[in-house]
Amino acid sequence: MTEAEVAKRRFTVMVAVSAASVFVAIAAIVCAFRFSQSWLLVVFGVALLIGFGAQIWFIAGSPPAKKGV
Protein backbone atom coordinates (compact mmCIF):
# COMPACT_ATOMS: atom_id res chain seq x y z
CA MET A 1 0.00 0.00 0.00
CA THR A 2 1.18 3.46 -0.77
CA GLU A 3 1.41 6.17 1.84
CA ALA A 4 -1.67 7.88 0.42
CA GLU A 5 -3.74 4.67 0.58
CA VAL A 6 -2.74 4.10 4.20
CA ALA A 7 -3.65 7.69 5.11
CA LYS A 8 -7.00 7.36 3.34
CA ARG A 9 -7.79 4.13 5.18
CA ARG A 10 -6.82 5.64 8.54
CA PHE A 11 -9.01 8.66 7.79
CA THR A 12 -11.97 6.44 6.89
CA VAL A 13 -11.59 4.44 10.11
CA MET A 14 -11.29 7.64 12.16
CA VAL A 15 -14.43 9.15 10.61
CA ALA A 16 -16.43 5.96 11.15
CA VAL A 17 -15.40 5.62 14.80
CA SER A 18 -15.99 9.32 15.47
CA ALA A 19 -19.43 9.23 13.83
CA ALA A 20 -20.46 6.15 15.81
CA SER A 21 -19.21 7.80 18.99
CA VAL A 22 -21.24 10.93 18.30
CA PHE A 23 -24.43 8.93 17.79
CA VAL A 24 -23.86 6.93 20.98
CA ALA A 25 -23.02 10.06 22.96
CA ILE A 26 -26.13 11.91 21.76
CA ALA A 27 -28.37 8.93 22.49
CA ALA A 28 -26.83 8.48 25.93
CA ILE A 29 -27.16 12.12 26.98
CA VAL A 30 -30.75 12.40 25.73
CA CYS A 31 -31.78 9.18 27.47
CA ALA A 32 -29.89 10.14 30.63
CA PHE A 33 -31.88 13.35 31.04
CA ARG A 34 -35.18 12.09 29.70
CA PHE A 35 -35.34 8.90 31.79
CA SER A 36 -33.21 10.09 34.76
CA GLN A 37 -30.65 7.31 34.30
CA SER A 38 -27.42 8.71 35.71
CA TRP A 39 -25.37 5.67 34.62
CA LEU A 40 -25.84 6.82 31.02
CA LEU A 41 -23.61 9.80 31.80
CA VAL A 42 -20.75 7.30 32.05
CA VAL A 43 -21.67 5.95 28.61
CA PHE A 44 -21.70 9.53 27.33
CA GLY A 45 -18.23 10.20 28.74
CA VAL A 46 -16.78 6.97 27.37
CA ALA A 47 -18.23 7.69 23.92
CA LEU A 48 -16.59 11.12 23.95
CA LEU A 49 -13.25 9.65 24.99
CA ILE A 50 -13.41 7.05 22.24
CA GLY A 51 -14.23 9.71 19.63
CA PHE A 52 -11.38 11.96 20.73
CA GLY A 53 -9.08 8.96 20.96
CA ALA A 54 -9.82 8.06 17.35
CA GLN A 55 -8.89 11.57 16.24
CA ILE A 56 -5.69 11.53 18.28
CA TRP A 57 -4.84 8.10 16.81
CA PHE A 58 -5.28 9.52 13.30
CA ILE A 59 -3.13 12.59 13.94
CA ALA A 60 -0.42 10.66 15.80
CA GLY A 61 -0.17 8.15 12.95
CA SER A 62 0.26 10.78 10.27
CA PRO A 63 3.78 11.07 8.91
CA PRO A 64 5.54 14.35 9.55
CA ALA A 65 5.44 16.90 6.76
CA LYS A 66 8.48 17.06 4.53
CA LYS A 67 10.61 20.15 4.78
CA GLY A 68 9.66 22.86 2.34
CA VAL A 69 6.06 21.79 1.90
Coordinates of N, CA and C in Angstrom, one line a residue:
M1 N 0.8 -1.2 0.0 CA 0.0 0.0 0.0 C 0.9 1.2 0.0
T2 N 0.4 2.2 -0.8 CA 1.2 3.5 -0.8 C 0.8 4.3 0.5
E3 N 1.6 5.3 0.7 CA 1.4 6.2 1.8 C 0.0 6.9 1.8
A4 N -0.4 7.2 0.6 CA -1.7 7.9 0.4 C -2.8 6.9 0.7
E5 N -2.7 5.7 0.3 CA -3.7 4.7 0.6 C -3.9 4.4 2.1
V6 N -2.7 4.3 2.8 CA -2.7 4.1 4.2 C -3.4 5.3 4.9
A7 N -3.1 6.5 4.5 CA -3.6 7.7 5.1 C -5.2 7.7 4.9
K8 N -5.6 7.4 3.7 CA -7.0 7.4 3.3 C -7.7 6.3 4.2
R9 N -7.1 5.2 4.4 CA -7.8 4.1 5.2 C -7.9 4.6 6.6
R10 N -6.8 5.1 7.2 CA -6.8 5.6 8.5 C -7.9 6.7 8.7
F11 N -8.0 7.6 7.7 CA -9.0 8.7 7.8 C -10.4 8.1 7.8
T12 N -10.7 7.1 7.0 CA -12.0 6.4 6.9 C -12.3 5.8 8.2
V13 N -11.4 5.1 8.8 CA -11.6 4.4 10.1 C -11.9 5.5 11.2
M14 N -11.1 6.6 11.2 CA -11.3 7.6 12.2 C -12.7 8.3 12.0
V15 N -13.1 8.5 10.8 CA -14.4 9.1 10.6 C -15.5 8.2 11.1
A16 N -15.4 6.9 10.8 CA -16.4 6.0 11.2 C -16.5 5.8 12.7
V17 N -15.4 5.7 13.3 CA -15.4 5.6 14.8 C -15.9 6.9 15.4
S18 N -15.5 8.0 14.9 CA -16.0 9.3 15.5 C -17.5 9.5 15.3
A19 N -18.0 9.1 14.1 CA -19.4 9.2 13.8 C -20.2 8.3 14.7
A20 N -19.8 7.1 14.9 CA -20.5 6.1 15.8 C -20.4 6.7 17.2
S21 N -19.3 7.2 17.6 CA -19.2 7.8 19.0 C -20.2 9.0 19.2
V22 N -20.3 9.8 18.2 CA -21.2 10.9 18.3 C -22.7 10.4 18.5
F23 N -23.1 9.4 17.7 CA -24.4 8.9 17.8 C -24.7 8.3 19.2
V24 N -23.7 7.5 19.7 CA -23.9 6.9 21.0 C -23.9 8.0 22.1
A25 N -23.1 9.0 22.0 CA -23.0 10.1 23.0 C -24.3 10.8 23.0
I26 N -24.9 11.2 21.8 CA -26.1 11.9 21.8 C -27.3 11.1 22.3
A27 N -27.3 9.8 22.0 CA -28.4 8.9 22.5 C -28.2 8.8 24.0
A28 N -27.0 8.7 24.5 CA -26.8 8.5 25.9 C -27.2 9.7 26.7
I29 N -26.9 10.9 26.2 CA -27.2 12.1 27.0 C -28.7 12.4 27.0
V30 N -29.3 12.2 25.8 CA -30.7 12.4 25.7 C -31.5 11.4 26.7
C31 N -31.1 10.2 26.6 CA -31.8 9.2 27.5 C -31.5 9.4 28.9
A32 N -30.3 9.9 29.2 CA -29.9 10.1 30.6 C -30.8 11.2 31.2
F33 N -31.1 12.3 30.5 CA -31.9 13.3 31.0 C -33.4 13.0 30.9
R34 N -33.8 12.4 29.9 CA -35.2 12.1 29.7 C -35.7 11.0 30.7
F35 N -34.9 10.0 30.9 CA -35.3 8.9 31.8 C -34.7 8.9 33.2
S36 N -33.9 9.9 33.5 CA -33.2 10.1 34.8 C -32.3 8.9 35.1
Q37 N -31.6 8.4 34.1 CA -30.7 7.3 34.3 C -29.2 7.9 34.3
S38 N -28.7 8.1 35.6 CA -27.4 8.7 35.7 C -26.3 7.8 35.2
W39 N -26.4 6.5 35.1 CA -25.4 5.7 34.6 C -25.1 5.9 33.1
L40 N -26.1 6.5 32.4 CA -25.8 6.8 31.0 C -24.9 8.0 30.8
L41 N -24.6 8.8 31.9 CA -23.6 9.8 31.8 C -22.2 9.2 31.7
V42 N -22.0 8.0 32.2 CA -20.8 7.3 32.0 C -20.6 6.9 30.6
V43 N -21.7 6.4 30.0 CA -21.7 5.9 28.6 C -21.4 7.2 27.7
F44 N -22.0 8.3 28.1 CA -21.7 9.5 27.3 C -20.2 9.9 27.4
G45 N -19.6 9.9 28.6 CA -18.2 10.2 28.7 C -17.3 9.2 28.0
V46 N -17.6 8.0 28.1 CA -16.8 7.0 27.4 C -16.9 7.2 25.9
A47 N -18.1 7.5 25.4 CA -18.2 7.7 23.9 C -17.4 8.9 23.5
L48 N -17.4 10.0 24.3 CA -16.6 11.1 24.0 C -15.1 10.8 23.9
L49 N -14.7 10.0 24.9 CA -13.3 9.7 25.0 C -12.8 8.8 23.8
I50 N -13.7 7.9 23.4 CA -13.4 7.0 22.2 C -13.3 7.9 21.0
G51 N -14.3 8.8 20.8 CA -14.2 9.7 19.6 C -13.0 10.6 19.6
F52 N -12.6 11.2 20.7 CA -11.4 12.0 20.7 C -10.2 11.1 20.6
G53 N -10.2 9.9 21.1 CA -9.1 9.0 21.0 C -8.9 8.6 19.5
A54 N -9.9 8.4 18.8 CA -9.8 8.1 17.3 C -9.2 9.2 16.6
Q55 N -9.5 10.4 16.9 CA -8.9 11.6 16.2 C -7.4 11.7 16.6
I56 N -7.1 11.5 17.9 CA -5.7 11.5 18.3 C -4.9 10.4 17.6
W57 N -5.5 9.2 17.5 CA -4.8 8.1 16.8 C -4.5 8.5 15.4
F58 N -5.5 9.1 14.7 CA -5.3 9.5 13.3 C -4.1 10.5 13.2
I59 N -4.2 11.5 14.0 CA -3.1 12.6 13.9 C -1.8 12.0 14.3
A60 N -1.7 11.2 15.4 CA -0.4 10.7 15.8 C 0.2 9.7 14.7
G61 N -0.7 9.1 14.0 CA -0.2 8.2 12.9 C 0.2 8.8 11.6
S62 N -0.1 10.1 11.5 CA 0.3 10.8 10.3 C 1.8 11.0 10.2
P63 N 2.3 10.8 9.0 CA 3.8 11.1 8.9 C 4.1 12.6 9.0
P64 N 5.2 12.9 9.5 CA 5.5 14.4 9.6 C 5.7 15.0 8.2
A65 N 5.3 16.2 8.0 CA 5.4 16.9 6.8 C 6.9 17.0 6.3
K66 N 7.1 16.9 5.0 CA 8.5 17.1 4.5 C 8.9 18.5 4.6
K67 N 10.1 18.8 4.7 CA 10.6 20.1 4.8 C 10.4 20.9 3.5
G68 N 9.9 22.1 3.5 CA 9.7 22.9 2.3 C 8.3 22.7 1.7
V69 N 7.4 22.0 2.4 CA 6.1 21.8 1.9 C 5.2 22.9 2.4

